CSV table of C-alpha atoms in Angstrom, one decimal:
chain,number,residue,atom,x,y,z
A,1,MET,CA,3.8,12.6,19.1
A,2,ILE,CA,4.5,10.0,16.3
A,3,LYS,CA,6.8,11.4,14.3
A,4,ILE,CA,6.4,11.4,10.2
A,5,GLY,CA,9.1,11.9,7.3
A,6,ILE,CA,6.7,12.6,4.5
A,7,ILE,CA,9.8,11.7,1.4
A,8,GLY,CA,8.4,11.9,-1.9
A,9,TYR,CA,6.4,15.5,-2.2
A,10,GLY,CA,5.2,15.2,-6.0
A,11,TYR,CA,1.5,14.1,-7.0
A,12,TRP,CA,0.6,12.5,-3.6
A,13,GLY,CA,3.4,13.2,-1.4
A,14,PRO,CA,1.3,16.7,-0.4
A,15,ASN,CA,-2.0,14.9,0.6
A,16,LEU,CA,-0.1,12.6,3.2
A,17,ALA,CA,1.9,15.4,4.0
A,18,ARG,CA,-2.0,17.3,4.8
A,19,CYS,CA,-3.5,14.3,6.3
A,20,PHE,CA,-0.7,13.9,8.7
A,21,SER,CA,0.2,17.4,9.6
A,22,GLU,CA,-3.8,17.6,10.1
A,23,ALA,CA,-4.1,14.5,12.2
A,24,ASP,CA,-4.4,13.9,15.5
A,25,GLY,CA,-1.3,11.9,17.9
A,26,SER,CA,1.4,12.7,14.7
A,27,GLN,CA,3.4,15.1,13.2
A,28,VAL,CA,5.1,16.4,9.4
A,29,ALA,CA,8.6,16.2,10.7
A,30,ALA,CA,10.5,15.9,7.7
A,31,ILE,CA,9.7,16.2,3.9
A,32,CYS,CA,12.1,15.1,1.5
A,33,ASP,CA,12.4,15.0,-2.3
A,34,ALA,CA,15.5,14.5,-4.7
A,35,SER,CA,13.3,17.7,-7.0
A,36,PRO,CA,14.4,21.2,-5.8
A,37,GLU,CA,11.2,22.7,-7.5
A,38,ALA,CA,8.9,20.4,-5.0
A,39,ARG,CA,10.9,21.5,-1.9
A,40,ALA,CA,10.0,24.5,-2.8
A,41,ARG,CA,7.4,24.5,-2.6
A,42,ALA,CA,7.4,22.1,1.0
A,43,ALA,CA,9.3,24.9,2.8
A,44,LYS,CA,6.9,27.6,1.0
A,45,ARG,CA,3.5,24.8,3.0
A,46,TYR,CA,5.4,23.7,5.4
A,47,PRO,CA,7.9,27.0,7.0
A,48,GLY,CA,10.2,26.0,10.1
A,49,ILE,CA,10.0,21.9,9.0
A,50,SER,CA,13.1,19.7,7.8
A,51,ILE,CA,12.8,20.1,3.4
A,52,VAL,CA,16.7,17.4,2.8
A,53,SER,CA,17.0,16.2,-0.9
A,54,ASP,CA,18.3,13.4,0.6
A,55,PRO,CA,16.1,10.4,2.5
A,56,GLN,CA,19.4,8.8,4.2
A,57,GLU,CA,18.6,12.3,6.3
A,58,VAL,CA,14.8,11.3,7.2
A,59,MET,CA,16.9,7.3,8.0
A,60,ARG,CA,19.4,8.6,10.4
A,61,ASP,CA,17.3,11.1,12.6
A,62,PRO,CA,16.5,9.2,15.2
A,63,THR,CA,13.1,11.7,15.9
A,64,ILE,CA,11.2,10.5,12.7
A,65,ASP,CA,9.4,7.6,14.0
A,66,ALA,CA,7.9,6.5,11.0
A,67,VAL,CA,8.1,7.3,7.1
A,68,ALA,CA,5.6,7.8,4.4
A,69,ILE,CA,6.7,6.8,0.7
A,70,ALA,CA,5.0,8.3,-2.3
A,71,THR,CA,8.0,7.2,-4.8
A,72,PRO,CA,8.0,6.0,-7.8
A,73,VAL,CA,7.2,2.5,-7.8
A,74,ARG,CA,11.0,1.4,-8.7
A,75,THR,CA,11.8,2.6,-5.1
A,76,HIS,CA,9.3,2.0,-2.7
A,77,TYR,CA,11.6,-1.6,-2.1
A,78,GLY,CA,14.8,0.3,-1.5
A,79,ILE,CA,13.5,2.8,0.2
A,80,ALA,CA,10.7,1.3,2.6
A,81,LEU,CA,13.5,-1.8,3.4
A,82,GLU,CA,16.0,1.2,4.3
A,83,ALA,CA,13.1,3.1,6.6
A,84,LEU,CA,12.8,-1.0,8.1
A,85,CYS,CA,16.1,-0.9,8.8
A,86,SER,CA,16.4,1.9,10.4
A,87,GLY,CA,13.5,1.2,12.8
A,88,LYS,CA,10.6,2.9,11.3
A,89,HIS,CA,7.6,2.3,10.5
A,90,VAL,CA,6.4,2.4,7.1
A,91,LEU,CA,3.8,3.5,5.1
A,92,VAL,CA,4.0,3.5,1.5
A,93,GLU,CA,1.9,4.4,-1.8
A,94,LYS,CA,0.1,1.6,-4.2
A,95,PRO,CA,1.5,-1.0,-5.6
A,96,MET,CA,3.5,-1.7,-2.6
A,97,THR,CA,6.9,-3.1,-4.7
A,98,GLU,CA,7.6,-4.4,-8.1
A,99,THR,CA,8.1,-7.7,-7.4
A,100,SER,CA,6.3,-10.0,-4.5
A,101,ASP,CA,9.4,-11.5,-4.5
A,102,GLN,CA,9.6,-7.0,-2.2
A,103,SER,CA,7.2,-7.2,-0.6
A,104,ARG,CA,7.8,-10.5,1.1
A,105,ARG,CA,11.9,-9.2,2.1
A,106,LEU,CA,9.4,-5.3,3.6
A,107,ILE,CA,6.9,-8.8,6.2
A,108,ASP,CA,9.9,-10.3,6.8
A,109,GLU,CA,11.8,-7.3,8.1
A,110,ALA,CA,8.9,-5.1,9.5
A,111,ALA,CA,7.8,-8.6,11.2
A,112,LYS,CA,11.8,-9.4,12.7
A,113,ARG,CA,11.4,-5.7,14.3
A,114,ASN,CA,8.4,-5.4,15.1
A,115,LEU,CA,7.1,-2.6,12.9
A,116,VAL,CA,4.1,-1.5,11.4
A,117,LEU,CA,4.2,-1.8,7.1
A,118,MET,CA,0.9,-0.4,6.0
A,119,VAL,CA,0.3,-0.7,2.1
A,120,ASP,CA,-1.7,3.3,0.6
A,121,HIS,CA,-4.7,1.1,-1.2
A,122,THR,CA,-6.7,4.4,-1.0
A,123,PHE,CA,-10.0,3.2,-0.8
A,124,VAL,CA,-10.2,0.4,0.5
A,125,TYR,CA,-11.0,3.8,3.6
A,126,THR,CA,-14.1,5.7,1.5
A,127,PRO,CA,-16.7,5.4,2.9
A,128,ALA,CA,-18.7,3.4,-0.3
A,129,VAL,CA,-16.2,0.7,-0.3
A,130,ARG,CA,-16.4,0.0,3.5
A,131,LYS,CA,-19.9,0.4,3.0
A,132,ILE,CA,-20.1,-2.4,0.6
A,133,ARG,CA,-18.5,-4.3,2.0
A,134,GLU,CA,-20.1,-4.1,5.2
A,135,LEU,CA,-23.2,-5.3,2.6
A,136,VAL,CA,-21.1,-8.1,1.4
A,137,ALA,CA,-19.9,-9.8,4.9
A,138,ARG,CA,-24.1,-8.4,6.3
A,139,GLY,CA,-25.5,-11.3,3.5
A,140,ASP,CA,-27.1,-8.3,1.5
A,141,LEU,CA,-26.6,-8.9,-1.8
A,142,GLY,CA,-26.3,-13.2,-1.4
A,143,ASP,CA,-23.4,-15.0,-3.1
A,144,ILE,CA,-22.0,-12.5,-5.3
A,145,TYR,CA,-22.6,-13.9,-8.8
A,146,TYR,CA,-20.3,-10.7,-10.6
A,147,TYR,CA,-17.8,-7.4,-9.8
A,148,ASP,CA,-17.7,-5.1,-12.9
A,149,SER,CA,-15.5,-1.8,-13.2
A,150,ILE,CA,-14.5,0.7,-15.3
A,151,ARG,CA,-11.6,3.4,-14.1
A,152,VAL,CA,-10.5,5.2,-17.7
A,153,ASN,CA,-9.2,8.3,-17.3
A,154,LEU,CA,-7.5,10.3,-19.9
A,155,GLY,CA,-3.7,10.9,-18.8
A,156,LEU,CA,-1.8,10.9,-16.2
A,157,PHE,CA,1.3,8.1,-17.9
A,158,GLN,CA,3.2,6.7,-15.7
A,159,ARG,CA,6.7,5.9,-16.3
A,160,ASP,CA,7.8,3.2,-14.8
A,161,VAL,CA,4.5,1.4,-14.9
A,162,SER,CA,1.0,0.4,-17.2
A,163,VAL,CA,-2.3,1.3,-16.7
A,164,LEU,CA,-2.3,-2.0,-14.3
A,165,TRP,CA,0.0,-1.6,-11.7
A,166,ASP,CA,-1.6,2.5,-12.3
A,167,LEU,CA,-5.4,1.8,-12.1
A,168,ALA,CA,-6.5,-1.9,-11.2
A,169,VAL,CA,-4.5,-1.5,-8.6
A,170,HIS,CA,-7.4,0.1,-6.6
A,171,ASP,CA,-10.1,-2.4,-8.1
A,172,LEU,CA,-7.8,-5.4,-6.9
A,173,SER,CA,-7.5,-4.3,-3.5
A,174,ILE,CA,-11.2,-3.2,-3.1
A,175,LEU,CA,-12.0,-7.0,-4.3
A,176,GLU,CA,-9.7,-8.0,-1.5
A,177,TYR,CA,-11.4,-5.5,0.6
A,178,VAL,CA,-14.5,-6.1,-0.4
A,179,LEU,CA,-15.0,-10.3,-1.3
A,180,GLY,CA,-12.7,-11.7,1.2
A,181,ASP,CA,-11.6,-14.6,-1.0
A,182,GLN,CA,-8.9,-14.8,-3.5
A,183,PRO,CA,-8.8,-15.4,-7.7
A,184,VAL,CA,-7.9,-19.4,-8.2
A,185,ALA,CA,-7.6,-17.7,-11.5
A,186,VAL,CA,-7.2,-14.2,-13.9
A,187,SER,CA,-6.8,-13.8,-17.8
A,188,ALA,CA,-5.5,-9.8,-19.2
A,189,ASN,CA,-5.1,-8.4,-22.2
A,190,GLY,CA,-2.8,-5.3,-22.9
A,191,ALA,CA,-2.6,-2.8,-25.3
A,192,CYS,CA,0.9,-0.3,-25.4
A,193,HIS,CA,-0.1,2.7,-28.5
A,194,PHE,CA,2.4,5.2,-28.5
A,195,VAL,CA,7.1,3.7,-28.4
A,196,GLY,CA,8.4,3.8,-25.3
A,197,THR,CA,6.0,3.6,-23.2
A,198,GLN,CA,4.1,0.3,-21.3
A,199,GLU,CA,0.3,-0.6,-21.9
A,200,ASN,CA,-2.1,2.3,-21.2
A,201,THR,CA,-5.4,0.0,-21.5
A,202,ALA,CA,-6.3,-3.5,-19.9
A,203,TYR,CA,-9.0,-6.1,-19.5
A,204,VAL,CA,-8.5,-8.1,-16.4
A,205,THR,CA,-10.1,-10.9,-15.5
A,206,LEU,CA,-10.4,-13.0,-12.3
A,207,PHE,CA,-11.9,-15.5,-11.5
A,208,PHE,CA,-12.8,-17.3,-7.8
A,209,GLY,CA,-13.0,-20.8,-6.0
A,210,SER,CA,-16.9,-19.6,-5.0
A,211,GLY,CA,-18.0,-18.8,-9.1
A,212,THR,CA,-17.4,-15.3,-7.9
A,213,ILE,CA,-15.7,-13.6,-12.0
A,214,ALA,CA,-14.2,-10.4,-12.0
A,215,HIS,CA,-13.5,-7.7,-14.2
A,216,VAL,CA,-11.9,-4.4,-14.5
A,217,ASN,CA,-11.0,-2.5,-17.5
A,218,VAL,CA,-8.3,-0.2,-17.3
A,219,ASN,CA,-7.7,3.4,-19.9
A,220,TRP,CA,-5.8,6.0,-20.0
A,221,LEU,CA,-7.3,6.9,-23.1
A,222,ALA,CA,-10.7,7.7,-21.9
A,223,PRO,CA,-12.4,10.8,-23.8
A,224,VAL,CA,-13.9,11.2,-20.3
A,225,LYS,CA,-13.2,9.8,-16.2
A,226,VAL,CA,-15.7,7.5,-15.0
A,227,ARG,CA,-15.1,5.5,-12.2
A,228,GLN,CA,-17.8,2.9,-12.1
A,229,THR,CA,-19.2,-0.6,-10.3
A,230,LEU,CA,-21.7,-2.5,-10.7
A,231,ILE,CA,-21.6,-5.8,-8.3
A,232,ALA,CA,-24.1,-8.5,-8.8
A,233,GLY,CA,-26.1,-11.1,-6.6
A,234,SER,CA,-28.3,-13.7,-6.0
A,235,ARG,CA,-30.6,-11.6,-3.4
A,236,LYS,CA,-29.2,-7.5,-4.7
A,237,MET,CA,-27.5,-5.8,-6.6
A,238,ILE,CA,-25.2,-2.5,-6.2
A,239,ILE,CA,-23.4,0.6,-8.8
A,240,TYR,CA,-20.8,2.0,-6.9
A,241,ASP,CA,-19.7,5.6,-9.4
A,242,ASP,CA,-17.3,6.9,-6.9
A,243,LEU,CA,-17.5,10.5,-9.2
A,244,GLU,CA,-21.4,11.3,-7.6
A,245,PRO,CA,-21.2,13.7,-5.4
A,246,ASP,CA,-23.7,12.2,-3.2
A,247,GLU,CA,-25.4,9.1,-4.3
A,248,LYS,CA,-22.3,7.0,-4.8
A,249,VAL,CA,-23.1,3.9,-3.9
A,250,LYS,CA,-26.9,2.4,-4.6
A,251,VAL,CA,-28.5,-0.5,-4.0
A,252,TYR,CA,-31.1,-1.5,-5.6
A,253,ASP,CA,-34.3,-4.5,-4.9
A,254,LYS,CA,-33.5,-6.9,-8.3
A,255,GLY,CA,-32.5,-9.8,-10.3
A,256,VAL,CA,-33.8,-12.7,-10.8
A,257,THR,CA,-35.3,-15.6,-9.6
A,258,VAL,CA,-34.6,-19.9,-11.3
A,259,ALA,CA,-37.9,-22.4,-11.2
A,260,ASN,CA,-37.2,-24.8,-9.1
A,261,SER,CA,-40.6,-27.3,-10.2
A,262,THR,CA,-42.5,-29.0,-12.5
A,263,GLU,CA,-44.7,-26.5,-13.2
A,264,GLN,CA,-42.5,-23.4,-13.6
A,265,ILE,CA,-40.2,-25.3,-15.6
A,266,TYR,CA,-43.1,-25.7,-18.3
A,267,GLU,CA,-44.1,-22.2,-18.3
A,268,SER,CA,-40.9,-20.1,-17.5
A,269,LEU,CA,-37.6,-21.0,-16.4
A,270,ILE,CA,-36.1,-17.6,-15.7
A,271,GLY,CA,-38.1,-15.2,-14.0
A,272,TYR,CA,-36.7,-11.2,-13.2
A,273,ARG,CA,-37.0,-9.1,-10.0
A,274,SER,CA,-38.0,-5.2,-10.4
A,275,GLY,CA,-37.9,-4.6,-6.6
A,276,ASP,CA,-37.1,-0.3,-4.7
A,277,MET,CA,-34.1,1.1,-5.4
A,278,TRP,CA,-31.9,2.8,-1.7
A,279,ALA,CA,-28.9,4.8,-1.1
A,280,PRO,CA,-27.4,4.2,2.1
A,281,GLN,CA,-26.2,7.3,3.6
A,282,LEU,CA,-22.4,7.8,3.6
A,283,ALA,CA,-19.4,9.6,6.4
A,284,THR,CA,-17.9,12.2,4.3
A,285,THR,CA,-15.0,11.9,6.2
A,286,GLU,CA,-12.1,11.7,3.6
A,287,ALA,CA,-10.5,8.3,2.6
A,288,LEU,CA,-6.5,9.2,3.1
A,289,ARG,CA,-7.2,10.8,6.6
A,290,THR,CA,-9.5,7.8,7.3
A,291,GLU,CA,-6.0,5.7,6.5
A,292,ALA,CA,-3.7,8.4,8.2
A,293,ASP,CA,-5.4,7.5,11.5
A,294,HIS,CA,-4.8,4.3,11.3
A,295,PHE,CA,-1.5,4.1,10.5
A,296,ILE,CA,-1.5,6.2,13.7
A,297,ALA,CA,-3.5,4.1,15.6
A,298,CYS,CA,-1.6,0.9,14.8
A,299,VAL,CA,2.1,1.9,15.6
A,300,ARG,CA,0.8,3.9,19.1
A,301,ASP,CA,-1.2,0.5,19.7
A,302,GLY,CA,1.0,-2.2,17.9
A,303,GLU,CA,-2.5,-3.6,16.0
A,304,THR,CA,-2.7,-4.7,12.4
A,305,PRO,CA,-3.5,-2.5,9.1
A,306,ILE,CA,-5.5,-3.7,7.2
A,307,THR,CA,-4.1,-3.2,4.2
A,308,ASN,CA,-0.6,-4.6,5.4
A,309,GLY,CA,1.7,-5.6,4.0
A,310,ALA,CA,0.4,-9.3,3.9
A,311,ALA,CA,-2.4,-6.6,1.4
A,312,GLY,CA,-0.3,-5.4,-0.3
A,313,LEU,CA,1.4,-9.1,-1.3
A,314,ARG,CA,-1.5,-10.5,-2.6
A,315,VAL,CA,-2.2,-7.8,-5.4
A,316,VAL,CA,0.9,-7.1,-6.4
A,317,SER,CA,1.1,-10.7,-6.9
A,318,LEU,CA,-2.4,-10.7,-8.7
A,319,LEU,CA,-0.3,-7.8,-10.8
A,320,GLU,CA,2.5,-10.6,-11.9
A,321,GLY,CA,0.0,-12.5,-12.8
A,322,ALA,CA,-2.3,-10.6,-15.0
A,323,SER,CA,1.1,-8.8,-16.2
A,324,LEU,CA,2.3,-12.8,-17.3
A,325,SER,CA,-0.6,-13.3,-18.9
A,326,MET,CA,-1.4,-10.2,-21.2
A,327,LYS,CA,2.7,-11.8,-22.8
A,328,HIS,CA,0.8,-15.4,-23.3
A,329,ARG,CA,-1.8,-12.5,-24.4
A,330,GLY,CA,-4.5,-13.3,-22.3
A,331,GLY,CA,-3.9,-16.6,-21.5
A,332,PRO,CA,-5.5,-17.8,-18.0
A,333,ILE,CA,-2.7,-18.8,-15.5
A,334,ASP,CA,-3.3,-20.0,-12.4
A,335,LEU,CA,-3.0,-18.5,-9.4
A,336,ASP,CA,-2.5,-21.4,-6.9
A,337,VAL,CA,0.0,-23.1,-8.8
A,338,MET,CA,2.2,-19.4,-8.4
A,339,ARG,CA,1.6,-18.8,-5.4
A,340,ARG,CA,3.1,-22.6,-4.4
A,341,ALA,CA,6.0,-22.0,-6.5
A,342,SER,CA,6.7,-19.0,-4.5
């Protein structure tokens, strides 16, 4: 039985506690939060387990095998490093750290101690994203032309991160998983409309060596909540709407054909293809429960997580590049140069 300590019981921590308490092979042994109100909620929901205010109490407990961290981003590195140094496996909420240097230090520490380091990129574990990855890997879509996502809503404003580091991280992790390719350059623009806060609106464009282009629109100031992604390939196209109750993924046999003979060129350079639409059946398993099961299996069997520290580092590096581009009013950042410099 893997005993888990939950550090942070604010917005996301209760979900982690619920999934780990329900999963086979794990047991929530302690919940830690600095807020008396949060501790009271945890004690009411989980009577009989240790409820503490100081993460040190979790770190010193030799019966706890792993920790799940759901605290503000600025605290991720310190808490995760302390947990690893205490011999505990770590699942840390996204984004992994504030800087890529911090991410590398955690990766090195986990490797040195032979511990699991996993990042909570929840969307990677959704049935919809897994199906999309399967379709792309199988070649059903052909060459990927573009990924175009809009992820907007009204709030929740974060104190320590911009909308880029809060919402865009989801699409960056999805791209990392679905395409299995790293962009070569990034361009980003953003705006902050309120004094004392970070950017609440951002537009990110990623360029890949294959010719694929990805665009991500994230916003905390939209009147409605939208979670929609278009993916176009040379053979088929996808609409992924995470708010759809049933048909979250729709595959369209639509596209264009380009003339490849002299006679066709004189008639028309571009032709259009319009076929059927189908919605693949998706599992109904909750993504976070799938992720919790995966973390437990990795700890138990010594496996490498799908969203391991290296995946977390790649996403943080992209966020750093996009943030740098925003400071230069959208100037493109050569990511290969950044990677070599680091």
